[in-house]
Coordinates of C-alpha atoms and ligand atoms in Angstrom, one line a residue:
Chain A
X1233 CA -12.1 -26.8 -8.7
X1234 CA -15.0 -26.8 -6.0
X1235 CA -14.3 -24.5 -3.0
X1236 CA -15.0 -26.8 0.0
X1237 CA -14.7 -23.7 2.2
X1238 CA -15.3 -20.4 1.1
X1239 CA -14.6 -17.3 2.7
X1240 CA -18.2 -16.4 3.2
X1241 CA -18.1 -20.1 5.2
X1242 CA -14.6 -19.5 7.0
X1243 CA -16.0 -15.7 8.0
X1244 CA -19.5 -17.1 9.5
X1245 CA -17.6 -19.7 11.8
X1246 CA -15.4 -17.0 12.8
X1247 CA -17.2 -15.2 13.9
X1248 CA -18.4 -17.7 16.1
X1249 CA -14.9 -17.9 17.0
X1250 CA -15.1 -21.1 15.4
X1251 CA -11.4 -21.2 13.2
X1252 CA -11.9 -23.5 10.4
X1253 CA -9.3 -25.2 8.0
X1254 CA -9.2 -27.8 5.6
X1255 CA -7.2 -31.1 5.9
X1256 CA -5.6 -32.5 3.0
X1257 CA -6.3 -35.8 1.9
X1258 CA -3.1 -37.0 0.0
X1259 CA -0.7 -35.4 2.4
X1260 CA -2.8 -35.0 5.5
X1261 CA -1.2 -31.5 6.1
X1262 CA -4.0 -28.6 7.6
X1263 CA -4.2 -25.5 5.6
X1264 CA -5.6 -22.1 6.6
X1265 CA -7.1 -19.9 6.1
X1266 CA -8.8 -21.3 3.2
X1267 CA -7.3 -22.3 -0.3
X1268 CA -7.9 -24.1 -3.4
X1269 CA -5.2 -26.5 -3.3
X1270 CA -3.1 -27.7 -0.7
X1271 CA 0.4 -25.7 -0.2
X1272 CA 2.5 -28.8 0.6
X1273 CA 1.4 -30.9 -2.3
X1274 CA -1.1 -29.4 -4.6
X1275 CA -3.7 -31.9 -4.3
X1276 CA -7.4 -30.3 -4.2
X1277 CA -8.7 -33.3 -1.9
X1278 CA -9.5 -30.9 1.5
X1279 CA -12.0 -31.4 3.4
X1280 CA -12.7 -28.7 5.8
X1281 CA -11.8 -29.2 9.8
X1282 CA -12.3 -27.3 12.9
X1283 CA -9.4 -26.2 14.2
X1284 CA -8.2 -25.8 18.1
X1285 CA -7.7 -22.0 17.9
X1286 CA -4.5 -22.6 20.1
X1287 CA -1.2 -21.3 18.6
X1288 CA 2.2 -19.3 19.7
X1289 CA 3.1 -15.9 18.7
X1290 CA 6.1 -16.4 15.8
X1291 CA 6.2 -12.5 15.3
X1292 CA 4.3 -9.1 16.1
X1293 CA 4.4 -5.9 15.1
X1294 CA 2.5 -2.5 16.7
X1295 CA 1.5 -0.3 14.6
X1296 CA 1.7 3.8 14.8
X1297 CA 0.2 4.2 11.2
X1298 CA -2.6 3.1 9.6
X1299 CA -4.5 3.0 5.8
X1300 CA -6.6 5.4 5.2
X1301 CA -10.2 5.6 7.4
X1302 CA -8.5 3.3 10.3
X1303 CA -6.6 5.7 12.3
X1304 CA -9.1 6.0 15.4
X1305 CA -7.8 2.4 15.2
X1306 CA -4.2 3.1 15.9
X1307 CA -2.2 2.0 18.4
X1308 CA -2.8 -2.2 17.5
X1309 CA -0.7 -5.0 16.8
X1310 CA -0.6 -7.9 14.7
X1311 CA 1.0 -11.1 15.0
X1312 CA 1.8 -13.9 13.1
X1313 CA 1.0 -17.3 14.7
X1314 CA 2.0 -20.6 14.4
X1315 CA -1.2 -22.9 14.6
X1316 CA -0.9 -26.0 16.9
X1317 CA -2.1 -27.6 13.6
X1318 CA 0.9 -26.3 11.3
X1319 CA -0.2 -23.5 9.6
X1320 CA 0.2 -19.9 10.4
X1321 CA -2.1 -17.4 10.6
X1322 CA -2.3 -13.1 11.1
X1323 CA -4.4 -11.2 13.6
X1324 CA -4.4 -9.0 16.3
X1325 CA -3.8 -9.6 19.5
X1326 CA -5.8 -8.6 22.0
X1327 CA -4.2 -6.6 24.1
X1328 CA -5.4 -2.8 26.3
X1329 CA -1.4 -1.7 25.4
X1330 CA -0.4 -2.5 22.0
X1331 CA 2.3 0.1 22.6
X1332 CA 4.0 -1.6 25.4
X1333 CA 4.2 -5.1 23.8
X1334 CA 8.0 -6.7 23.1
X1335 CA 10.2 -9.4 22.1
X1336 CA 9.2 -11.2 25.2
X1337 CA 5.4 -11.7 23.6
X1338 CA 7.0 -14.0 20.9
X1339 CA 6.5 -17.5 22.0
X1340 CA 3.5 -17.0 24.0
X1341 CA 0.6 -19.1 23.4
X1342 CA -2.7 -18.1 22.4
X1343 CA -6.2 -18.7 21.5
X1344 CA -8.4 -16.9 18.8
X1345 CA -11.1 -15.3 19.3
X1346 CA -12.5 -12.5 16.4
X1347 CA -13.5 -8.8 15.7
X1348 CA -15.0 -7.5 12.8
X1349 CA -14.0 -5.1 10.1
X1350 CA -16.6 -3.5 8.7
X1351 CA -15.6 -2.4 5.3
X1352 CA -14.3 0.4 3.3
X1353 CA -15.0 1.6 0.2
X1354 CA -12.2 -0.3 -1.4
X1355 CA -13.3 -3.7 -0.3
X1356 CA -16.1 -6.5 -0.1
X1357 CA -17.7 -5.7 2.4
X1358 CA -17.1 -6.2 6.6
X1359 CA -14.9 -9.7 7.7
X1360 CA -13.9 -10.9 10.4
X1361 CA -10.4 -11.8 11.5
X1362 CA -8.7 -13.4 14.3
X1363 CA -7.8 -11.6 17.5
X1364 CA -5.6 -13.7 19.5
X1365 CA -5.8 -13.7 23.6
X1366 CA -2.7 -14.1 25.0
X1367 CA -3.3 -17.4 27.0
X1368 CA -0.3 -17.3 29.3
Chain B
X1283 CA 16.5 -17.6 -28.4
X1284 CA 18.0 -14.5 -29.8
X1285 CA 20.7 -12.7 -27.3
X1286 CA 18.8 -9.5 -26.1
X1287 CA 20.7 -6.0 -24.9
X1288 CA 19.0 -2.9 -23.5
X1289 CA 20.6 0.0 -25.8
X1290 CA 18.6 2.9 -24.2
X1291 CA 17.5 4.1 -20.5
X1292 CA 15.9 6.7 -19.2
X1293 CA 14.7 7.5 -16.0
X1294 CA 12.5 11.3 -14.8
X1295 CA 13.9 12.2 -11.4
X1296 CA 12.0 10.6 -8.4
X1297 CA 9.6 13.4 -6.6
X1298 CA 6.8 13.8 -4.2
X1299 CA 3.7 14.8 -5.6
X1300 CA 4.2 16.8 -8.7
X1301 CA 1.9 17.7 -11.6
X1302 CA 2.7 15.6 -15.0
X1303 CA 0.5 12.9 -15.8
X1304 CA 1.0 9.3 -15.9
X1305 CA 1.5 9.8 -19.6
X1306 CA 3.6 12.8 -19.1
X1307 CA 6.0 11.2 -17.2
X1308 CA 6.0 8.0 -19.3
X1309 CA 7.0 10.2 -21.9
X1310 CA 10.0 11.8 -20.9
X1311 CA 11.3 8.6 -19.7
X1312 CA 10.7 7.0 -22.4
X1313 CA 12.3 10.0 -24.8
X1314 CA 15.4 9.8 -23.1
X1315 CA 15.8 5.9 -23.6
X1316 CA 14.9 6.3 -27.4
X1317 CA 17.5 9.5 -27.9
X1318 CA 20.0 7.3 -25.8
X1319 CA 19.4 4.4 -28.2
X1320 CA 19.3 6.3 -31.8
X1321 CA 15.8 5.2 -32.3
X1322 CA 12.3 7.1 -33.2
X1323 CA 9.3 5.9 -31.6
X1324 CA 8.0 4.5 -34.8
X1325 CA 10.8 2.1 -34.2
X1326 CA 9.2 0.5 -31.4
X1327 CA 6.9 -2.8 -32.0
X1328 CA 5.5 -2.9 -28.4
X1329 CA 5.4 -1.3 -25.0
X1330 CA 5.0 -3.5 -21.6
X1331 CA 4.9 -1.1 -18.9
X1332 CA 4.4 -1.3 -15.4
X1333 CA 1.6 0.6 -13.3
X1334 CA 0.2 -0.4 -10.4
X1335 CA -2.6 2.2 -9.1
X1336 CA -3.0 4.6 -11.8
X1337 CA -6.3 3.6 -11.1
X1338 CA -6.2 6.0 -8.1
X1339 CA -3.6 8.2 -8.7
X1340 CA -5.6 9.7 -11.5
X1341 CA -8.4 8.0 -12.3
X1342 CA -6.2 6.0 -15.5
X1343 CA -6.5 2.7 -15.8
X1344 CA -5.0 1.0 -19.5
X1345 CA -2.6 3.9 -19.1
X1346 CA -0.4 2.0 -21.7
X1347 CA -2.7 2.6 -24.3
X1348 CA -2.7 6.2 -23.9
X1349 CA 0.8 6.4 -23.4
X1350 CA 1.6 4.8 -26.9
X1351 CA -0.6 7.2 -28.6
X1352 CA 1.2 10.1 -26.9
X1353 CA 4.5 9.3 -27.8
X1354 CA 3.9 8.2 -31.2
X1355 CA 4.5 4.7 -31.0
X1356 CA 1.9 3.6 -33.8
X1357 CA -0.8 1.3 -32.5
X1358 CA 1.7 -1.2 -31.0
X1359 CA 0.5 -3.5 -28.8
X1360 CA 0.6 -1.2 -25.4
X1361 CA 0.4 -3.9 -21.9
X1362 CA 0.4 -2.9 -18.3
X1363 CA 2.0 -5.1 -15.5
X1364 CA 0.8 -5.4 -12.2
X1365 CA 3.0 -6.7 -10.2
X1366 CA 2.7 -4.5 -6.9
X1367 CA 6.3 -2.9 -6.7
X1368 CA 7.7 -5.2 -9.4
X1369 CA 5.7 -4.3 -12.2
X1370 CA 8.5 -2.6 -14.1
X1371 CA 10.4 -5.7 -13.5
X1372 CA 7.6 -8.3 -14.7
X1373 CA 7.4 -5.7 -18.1
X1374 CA 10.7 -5.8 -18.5
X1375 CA 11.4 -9.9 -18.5
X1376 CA 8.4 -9.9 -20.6
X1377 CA 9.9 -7.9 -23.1
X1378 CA 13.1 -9.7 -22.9
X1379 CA 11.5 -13.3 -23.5
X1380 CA 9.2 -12.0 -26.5
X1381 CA 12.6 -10.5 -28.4
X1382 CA 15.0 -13.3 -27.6
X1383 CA 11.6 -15.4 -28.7
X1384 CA 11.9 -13.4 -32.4
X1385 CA 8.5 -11.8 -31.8
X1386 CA 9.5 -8.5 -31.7
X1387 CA 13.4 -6.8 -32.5
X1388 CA 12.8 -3.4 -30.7
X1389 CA 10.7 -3.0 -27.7
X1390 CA 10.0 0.0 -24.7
X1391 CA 9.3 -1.7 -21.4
X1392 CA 9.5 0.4 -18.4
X1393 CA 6.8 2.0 -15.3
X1394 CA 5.4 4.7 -14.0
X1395 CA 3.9 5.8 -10.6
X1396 CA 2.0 8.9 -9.0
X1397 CA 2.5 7.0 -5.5
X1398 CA 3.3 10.5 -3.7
X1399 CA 0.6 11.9 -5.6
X1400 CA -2.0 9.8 -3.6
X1401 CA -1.1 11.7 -0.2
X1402 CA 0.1 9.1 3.2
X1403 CA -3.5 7.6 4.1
X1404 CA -4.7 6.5 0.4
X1405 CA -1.1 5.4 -0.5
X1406 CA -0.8 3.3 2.6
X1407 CA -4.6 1.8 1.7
X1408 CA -3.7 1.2 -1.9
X1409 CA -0.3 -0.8 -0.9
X1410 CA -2.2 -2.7 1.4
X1411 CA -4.2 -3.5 -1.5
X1412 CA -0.7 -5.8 -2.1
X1413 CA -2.0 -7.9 0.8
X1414 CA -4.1 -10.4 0.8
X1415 CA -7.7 -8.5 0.9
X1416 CA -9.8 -11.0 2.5
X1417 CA -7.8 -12.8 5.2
X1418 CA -5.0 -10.0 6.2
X1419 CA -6.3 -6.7 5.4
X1420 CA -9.3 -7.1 7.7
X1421 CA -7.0 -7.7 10.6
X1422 CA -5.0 -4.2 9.5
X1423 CA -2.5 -4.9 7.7
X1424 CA -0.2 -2.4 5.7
X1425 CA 2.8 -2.4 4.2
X1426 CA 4.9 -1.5 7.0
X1427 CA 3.4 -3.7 8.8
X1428 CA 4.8 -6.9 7.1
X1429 CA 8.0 -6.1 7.1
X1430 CA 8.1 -4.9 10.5
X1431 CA 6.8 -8.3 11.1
X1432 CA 9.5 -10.0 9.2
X1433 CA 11.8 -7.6 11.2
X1434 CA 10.5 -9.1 14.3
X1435 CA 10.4 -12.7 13.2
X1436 CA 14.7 -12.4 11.9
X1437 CA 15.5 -10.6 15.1
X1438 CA 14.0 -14.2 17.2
X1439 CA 14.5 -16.9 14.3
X1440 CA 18.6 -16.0 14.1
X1441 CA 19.1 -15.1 17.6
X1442 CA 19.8 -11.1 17.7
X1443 CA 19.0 -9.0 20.1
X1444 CA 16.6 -6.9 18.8
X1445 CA 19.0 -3.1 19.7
X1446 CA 21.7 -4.8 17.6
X1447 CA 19.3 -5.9 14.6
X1448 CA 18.3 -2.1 14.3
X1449 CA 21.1 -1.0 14.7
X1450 CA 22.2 -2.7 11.6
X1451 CA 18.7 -1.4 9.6
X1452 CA 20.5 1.8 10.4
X1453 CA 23.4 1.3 8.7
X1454 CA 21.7 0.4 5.9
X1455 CA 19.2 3.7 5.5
X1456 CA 23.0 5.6 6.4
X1457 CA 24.4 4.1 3.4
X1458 CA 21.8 4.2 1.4
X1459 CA 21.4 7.9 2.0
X1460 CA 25.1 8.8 1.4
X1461 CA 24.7 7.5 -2.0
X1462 CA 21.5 9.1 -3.2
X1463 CA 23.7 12.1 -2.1
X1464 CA 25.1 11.7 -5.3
X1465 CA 22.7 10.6 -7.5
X1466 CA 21.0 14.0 -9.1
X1467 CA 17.4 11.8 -9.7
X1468 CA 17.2 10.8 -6.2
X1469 CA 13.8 11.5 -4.3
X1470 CA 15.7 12.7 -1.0
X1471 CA 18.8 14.0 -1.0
X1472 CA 20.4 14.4 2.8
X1473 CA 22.7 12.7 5.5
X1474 CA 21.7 11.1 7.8
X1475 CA 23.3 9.5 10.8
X1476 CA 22.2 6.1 13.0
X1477 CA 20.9 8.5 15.2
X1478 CA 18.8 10.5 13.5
X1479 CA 17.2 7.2 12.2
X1480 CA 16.9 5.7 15.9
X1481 CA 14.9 9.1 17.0
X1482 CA 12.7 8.8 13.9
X1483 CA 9.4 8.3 14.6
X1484 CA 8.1 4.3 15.0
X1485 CA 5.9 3.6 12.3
X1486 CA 5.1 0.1 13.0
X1487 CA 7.6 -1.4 15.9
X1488 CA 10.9 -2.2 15.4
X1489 CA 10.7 0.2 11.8
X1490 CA 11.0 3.7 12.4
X1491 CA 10.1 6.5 9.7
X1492 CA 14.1 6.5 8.4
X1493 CA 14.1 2.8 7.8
X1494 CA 11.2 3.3 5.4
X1495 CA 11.4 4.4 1.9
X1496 CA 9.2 7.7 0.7
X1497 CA 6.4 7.5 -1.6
X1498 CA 7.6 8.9 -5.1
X1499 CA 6.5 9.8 -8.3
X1500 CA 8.2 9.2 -11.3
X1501 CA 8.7 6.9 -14.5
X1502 CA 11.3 4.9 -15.9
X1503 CA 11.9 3.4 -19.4
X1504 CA 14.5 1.0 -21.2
X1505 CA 14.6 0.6 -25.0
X1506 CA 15.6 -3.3 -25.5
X1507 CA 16.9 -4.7 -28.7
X1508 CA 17.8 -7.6 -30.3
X1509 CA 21.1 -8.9 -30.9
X1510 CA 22.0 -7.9 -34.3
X1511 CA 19.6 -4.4 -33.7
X1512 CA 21.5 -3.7 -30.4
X1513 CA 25.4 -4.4 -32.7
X1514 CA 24.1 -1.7 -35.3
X1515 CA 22.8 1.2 -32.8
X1516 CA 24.5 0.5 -29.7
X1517 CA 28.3 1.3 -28.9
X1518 CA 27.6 -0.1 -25.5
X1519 CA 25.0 -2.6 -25.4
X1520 CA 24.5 -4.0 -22.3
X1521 CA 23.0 -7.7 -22.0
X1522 CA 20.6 -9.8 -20.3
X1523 CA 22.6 -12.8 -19.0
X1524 CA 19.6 -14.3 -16.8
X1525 CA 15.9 -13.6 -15.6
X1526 CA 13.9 -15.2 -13.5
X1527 CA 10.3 -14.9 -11.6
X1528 CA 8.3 -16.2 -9.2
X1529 CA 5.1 -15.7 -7.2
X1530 CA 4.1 -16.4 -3.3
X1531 CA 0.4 -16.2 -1.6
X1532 CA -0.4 -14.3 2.1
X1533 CA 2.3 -14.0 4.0
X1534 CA 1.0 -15.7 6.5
X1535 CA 0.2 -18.5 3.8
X1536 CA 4.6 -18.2 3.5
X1537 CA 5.0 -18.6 7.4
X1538 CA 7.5 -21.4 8.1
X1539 CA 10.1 -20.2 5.7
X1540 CA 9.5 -16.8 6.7
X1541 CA 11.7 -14.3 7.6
X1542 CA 13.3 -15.8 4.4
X1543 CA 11.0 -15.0 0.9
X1544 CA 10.7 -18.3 -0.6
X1545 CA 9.5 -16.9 -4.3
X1546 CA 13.0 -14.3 -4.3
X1547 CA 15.3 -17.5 -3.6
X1548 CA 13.6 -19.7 -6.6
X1549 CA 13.8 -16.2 -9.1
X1550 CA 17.6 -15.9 -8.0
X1551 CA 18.0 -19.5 -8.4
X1552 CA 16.5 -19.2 -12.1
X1553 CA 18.6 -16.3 -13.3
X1554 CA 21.6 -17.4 -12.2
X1555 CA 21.3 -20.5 -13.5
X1556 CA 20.3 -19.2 -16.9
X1557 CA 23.3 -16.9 -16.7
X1558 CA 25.9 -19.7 -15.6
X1559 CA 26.9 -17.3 -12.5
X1560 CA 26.7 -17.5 -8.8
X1561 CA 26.3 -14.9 -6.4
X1562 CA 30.1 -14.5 -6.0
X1563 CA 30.1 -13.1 -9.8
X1564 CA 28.1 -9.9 -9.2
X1565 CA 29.6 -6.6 -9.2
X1566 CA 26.8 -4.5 -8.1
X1567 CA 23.1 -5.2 -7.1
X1568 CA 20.1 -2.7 -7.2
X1569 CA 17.7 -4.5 -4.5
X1570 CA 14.6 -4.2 -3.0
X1571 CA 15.1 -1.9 0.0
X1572 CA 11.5 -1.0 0.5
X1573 CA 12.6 -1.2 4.7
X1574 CA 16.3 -1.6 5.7
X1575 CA 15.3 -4.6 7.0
X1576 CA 14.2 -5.7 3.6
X1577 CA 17.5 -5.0 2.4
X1578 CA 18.9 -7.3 5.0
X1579 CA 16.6 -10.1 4.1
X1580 CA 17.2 -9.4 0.2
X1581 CA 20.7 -9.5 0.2
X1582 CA 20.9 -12.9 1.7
X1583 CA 17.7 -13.9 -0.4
X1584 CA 20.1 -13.8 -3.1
X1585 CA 22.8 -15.8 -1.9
X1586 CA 25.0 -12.5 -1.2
X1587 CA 25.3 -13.2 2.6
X1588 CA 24.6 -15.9 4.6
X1589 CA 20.9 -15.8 6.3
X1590 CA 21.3 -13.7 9.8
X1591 CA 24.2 -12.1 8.7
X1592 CA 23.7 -9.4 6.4
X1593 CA 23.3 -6.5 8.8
X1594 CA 26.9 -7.1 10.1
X1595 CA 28.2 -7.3 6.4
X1596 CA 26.4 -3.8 6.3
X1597 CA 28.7 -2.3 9.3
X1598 CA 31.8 -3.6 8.1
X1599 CA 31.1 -2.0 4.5
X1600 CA 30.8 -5.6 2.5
X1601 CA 27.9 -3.9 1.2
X1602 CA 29.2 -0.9 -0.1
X1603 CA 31.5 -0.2 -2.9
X1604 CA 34.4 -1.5 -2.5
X1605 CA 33.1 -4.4 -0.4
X1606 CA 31.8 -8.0 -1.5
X1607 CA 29.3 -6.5 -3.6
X1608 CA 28.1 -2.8 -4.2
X1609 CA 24.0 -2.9 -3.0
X1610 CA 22.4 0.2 -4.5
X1611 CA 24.8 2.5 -5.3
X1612 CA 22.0 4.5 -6.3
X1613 CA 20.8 5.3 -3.1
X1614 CA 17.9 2.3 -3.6
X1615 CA 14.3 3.2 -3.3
X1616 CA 15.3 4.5 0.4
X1617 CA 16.7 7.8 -1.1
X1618 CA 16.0 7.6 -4.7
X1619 CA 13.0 7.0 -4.2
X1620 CA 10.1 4.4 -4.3
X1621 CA 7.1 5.4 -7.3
X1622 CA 6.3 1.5 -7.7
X1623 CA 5.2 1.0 -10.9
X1624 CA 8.4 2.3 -12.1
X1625 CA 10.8 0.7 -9.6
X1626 CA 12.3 -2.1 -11.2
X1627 CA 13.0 -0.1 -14.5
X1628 CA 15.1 2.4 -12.3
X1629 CA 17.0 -0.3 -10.9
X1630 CA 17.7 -1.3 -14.5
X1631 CA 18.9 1.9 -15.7
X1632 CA 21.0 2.1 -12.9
X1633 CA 22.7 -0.6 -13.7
X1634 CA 23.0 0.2 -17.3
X1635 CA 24.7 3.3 -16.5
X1636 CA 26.9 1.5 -13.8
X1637 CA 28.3 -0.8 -16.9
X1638 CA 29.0 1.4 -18.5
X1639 CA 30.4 3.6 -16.2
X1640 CA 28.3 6.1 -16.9
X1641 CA 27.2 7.9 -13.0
X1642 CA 28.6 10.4 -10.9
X1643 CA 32.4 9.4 -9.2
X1644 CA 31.2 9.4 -5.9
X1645 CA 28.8 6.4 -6.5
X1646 CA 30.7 4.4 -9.7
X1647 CA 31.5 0.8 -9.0
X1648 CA 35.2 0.5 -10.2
X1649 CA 34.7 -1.7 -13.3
X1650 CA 31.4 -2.9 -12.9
X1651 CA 30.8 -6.3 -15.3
X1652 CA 28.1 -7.6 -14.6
X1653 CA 24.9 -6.5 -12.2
X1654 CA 21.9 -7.8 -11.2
X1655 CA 18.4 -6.5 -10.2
X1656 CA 16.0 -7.8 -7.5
X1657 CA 12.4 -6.2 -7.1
X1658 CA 9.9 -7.5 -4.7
X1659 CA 6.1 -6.7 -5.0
X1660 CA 3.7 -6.7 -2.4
X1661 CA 4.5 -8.8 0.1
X1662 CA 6.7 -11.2 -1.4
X1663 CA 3.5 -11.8 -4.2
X1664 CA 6.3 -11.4 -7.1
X1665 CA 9.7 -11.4 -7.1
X1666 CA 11.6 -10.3 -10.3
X1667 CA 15.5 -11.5 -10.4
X1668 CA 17.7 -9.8 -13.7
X1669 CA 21.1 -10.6 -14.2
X1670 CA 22.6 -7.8 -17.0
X1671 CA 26.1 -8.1 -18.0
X1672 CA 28.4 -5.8 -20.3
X1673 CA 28.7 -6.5 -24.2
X1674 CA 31.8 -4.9 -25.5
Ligands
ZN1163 ZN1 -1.2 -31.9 0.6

């Protein structure tokens, strides 16, 4: 199988707030974040695509407790979006009161942006990951 | 394939951090599934036993190895499952296809966790672990977190207002609670009412700290025969009728069908098939309540309830004994107790030991037949379905 994006690839353009995907070429369905195979068909022809970034919130969470060495992170939320493109993707969103946030957020649209992680000892190093601005 | 009975179970009580070992607690398990089953260890032809972070509970990994040794098992082949929370469950289909296969006639499966043992901040890292690491993790993901998101996305996809949906979760920790009650291994023995778990703490929005199960230490262990093994040592052998498994990427990777968990619906699917049974013929389930709202989701995962309606089958007591069908009589993992590793095996003994009517009054299924088993790992990653029926 050749990886025709890797994460390495898919975390440089992020943070360039560039979100990349890959198209699939027997079923023409978009996939991300990247994969091997496609999830609607199982074919390995992708080729990888720039994606718009724009999406709407499908579900959110904030969160009052966090793994170990990410407290001073705490209050944040995540959501799950639906990509304009198909697929669905989880971030943060980007917001000054994570704490205040309800069911109301769930439909919005946004656009992605990034922040970094830098790493723990438990993982490969920093990555980026999406943080979505609430574009309403 | 041969027919295939578990003739022994045995389960340590569920704890917070406590002092036996990994192999310690293996042990004891495992003892009381051997006495239970007539056998001596030398009996056994191979262990399968699930253990997902004894790597940082204790600084054991291969703990299977060790654990054969120590309780005298011979030099059998010794495998460990990871399988997030379903690695007991994985272990124990395992041994079930490799017996009704002819491979072996007598084998242990089981698991065994020191989850409390790691303390709040590692656990919650390690479970995060069953995330994806590279595309979810970064963004801070835990394992609160994706069920609270799931929580969020059934409250919008089937149109409740979010009050009423945890107002249901409630119900389920209640009931869940007032059967542990009962059950003398149980992690956390108390009452609680719908109030005490709407003034619990929010640990990631809409789930509150009584809508989450504890951390728990802990091992349990089945002894699992064949046919004509099971006929000679068992008065009471109990049966597998139908397994299945299935696996799932990122959540976010599950998205469309989500708040539904596609990999639990094909497992079901598989094991009731395989059994000839539909979700009308179970007398009692042991599912995955990790959250009350995975409880929710898992009960209509497995065709119990139709999808969006579970909660309210919770408040009118179809989910109790006595309802449509009795969901964790044994208080689940929200009261007994959650060590991970060990999970789906305790599930299994309980409903051994429902079949034959073997638990305390307060929590017996009248006339329990046939009962099935549903353990999630991770994040949906592996879903384990067991169907176990009586044999006498
Ligand atoms: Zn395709």
């Amino acid at each position: 199988m050749t990886i025709k994006l890797s994460f390495k690839e898919y975390d440089a353009a992020l943070r360039e707030n560039r979100l990349m995907g890959l198209k699939c070429g027997r079923c023409q369905e978009t996939l991300c974040p990247p994969r091997g195979a496609c999830a609607h068909c199982g074919s390995t022809d992708l080729e990888p695509v720039e994606l718009s970034g724009r999406g709407k919130i499908a579900s959110f969470t904030t969160l009052f407790v966090a793994a170990e060495g990410r407290d001073q992170e705490l209050p944040y939320a995540l959501a799950l979006v639906a990509l304009e493109e198909g697929p669905h993707l989880i971030g943060r969103i980007d917001t000054a009161c994570p704490d205040k946030l309800d069911m109301s957020v769930i439909g919005k649209n946004v656009t992605t942006a990034h922040a970094v992680f830098g790493g723990d000892k438990y993982s490969a190093g920093d990555a980026a990951y999406p943080l979505f601005k609430l574009a309403d | 394939m041969r027919k295939v009975a578990v003739i022994g179970a045995g389960q340590t009580k569920f704890s917070g951090a406590q002092s036996l070992s990994l192999t310690e607690l293996f042990a004891e398990a495992a003892s009381e599934a051997m006495a239970d089953a007539h056998i001596e260890a030398r009996d056994v032809k191979a262990l399968f036993i699930g253990n997902a972070l004894g790597d940082f509970a204790e600084g054991q990994g291969m703990a299977p190895a060790f654990i054969a040794d120590y309780i005298g098992t011979m030099n059998v082949p010794a495998n460990r499952y990871d399988g997030a929370c379903a690695s007991a469950s994985m272990a124990i289909r395992d041994a079930f296809l490799l017996v009704a296969n002819g491979v072996y006639d007598i084998v242990i499966a089981g698991g065994v966790e020191r989850a409390a043992s790691l303390g709040t901040p590692l656990a919650t890292r390690t479970f995060a672990m069953f995330s994806d690491s590279r595309y979810e993790f970064p963004a801070g993901m835990t394992f609160p977190g994706v069920f609270a998101l799931l929580a969020h996305r059934y409250a919008a996809r089937y149109g409740l207002p979010i009050e009423k949906l945890k107002e249901q979760m409630a119900q389920v920790s209640v009931q869940s609670y007032q059967r542990g009650l009962h059950n003398p291994k149980a992690h956390l023995r108390k009452s609680v009412t719908t109030a005490d778990v709407l003034k619990s703490f929010t640990v990631a929005s809409p789930i509150q700290l009584h809508d989450c199960c504890p951390f728990s230490d802990g091992a349990a262990a089945l002894v699992i025969a064949a046919e004509d093994k099971a006929q000679v040592l068992s008065s009471k052998p109990v049966y597998f009728a139908g397994v299945g498994q299935a696996s799932s990427g990122p959540l976010a990777s599950q998205g469309g069908y989500l708040p539904r968990l596609k990999a639990r619906e094909l497992s079901a699917k598989q094991a009731y098939d395989m059994a000839g049974l539909t979700p009308a013929d179970i007398d009692v389930c042991e599912l995955h309540d990790c959250f009350s709202i995975a409880s929710i989701i898992a009960a209509e995962g497995l065709g119990f309830f139709d999808p969006g309606t579970a909660g309210e089958a919770w408040l009118r007591g179809e989910a109790d004994i006595g309802g449509k069908v009795a969901i964790n009589p044994s208080g689940g993992l929200k009261s007994k107790g959650h060590p991970i590793g060990a999970t789906g095996a305790a599930q299994v003994y309980e409903i051994v030991r429902q079949l034959r009517g073997e638990v305390e009054a307060e929590r017996q299924v009248p006339d329990a037949a046939i009962g099935m088993t549903d353990t999630l790992g991770g994040d949906g990653g592996t879903m384990v379905s067991l169907i176990l029926k009586r044999g006498w």
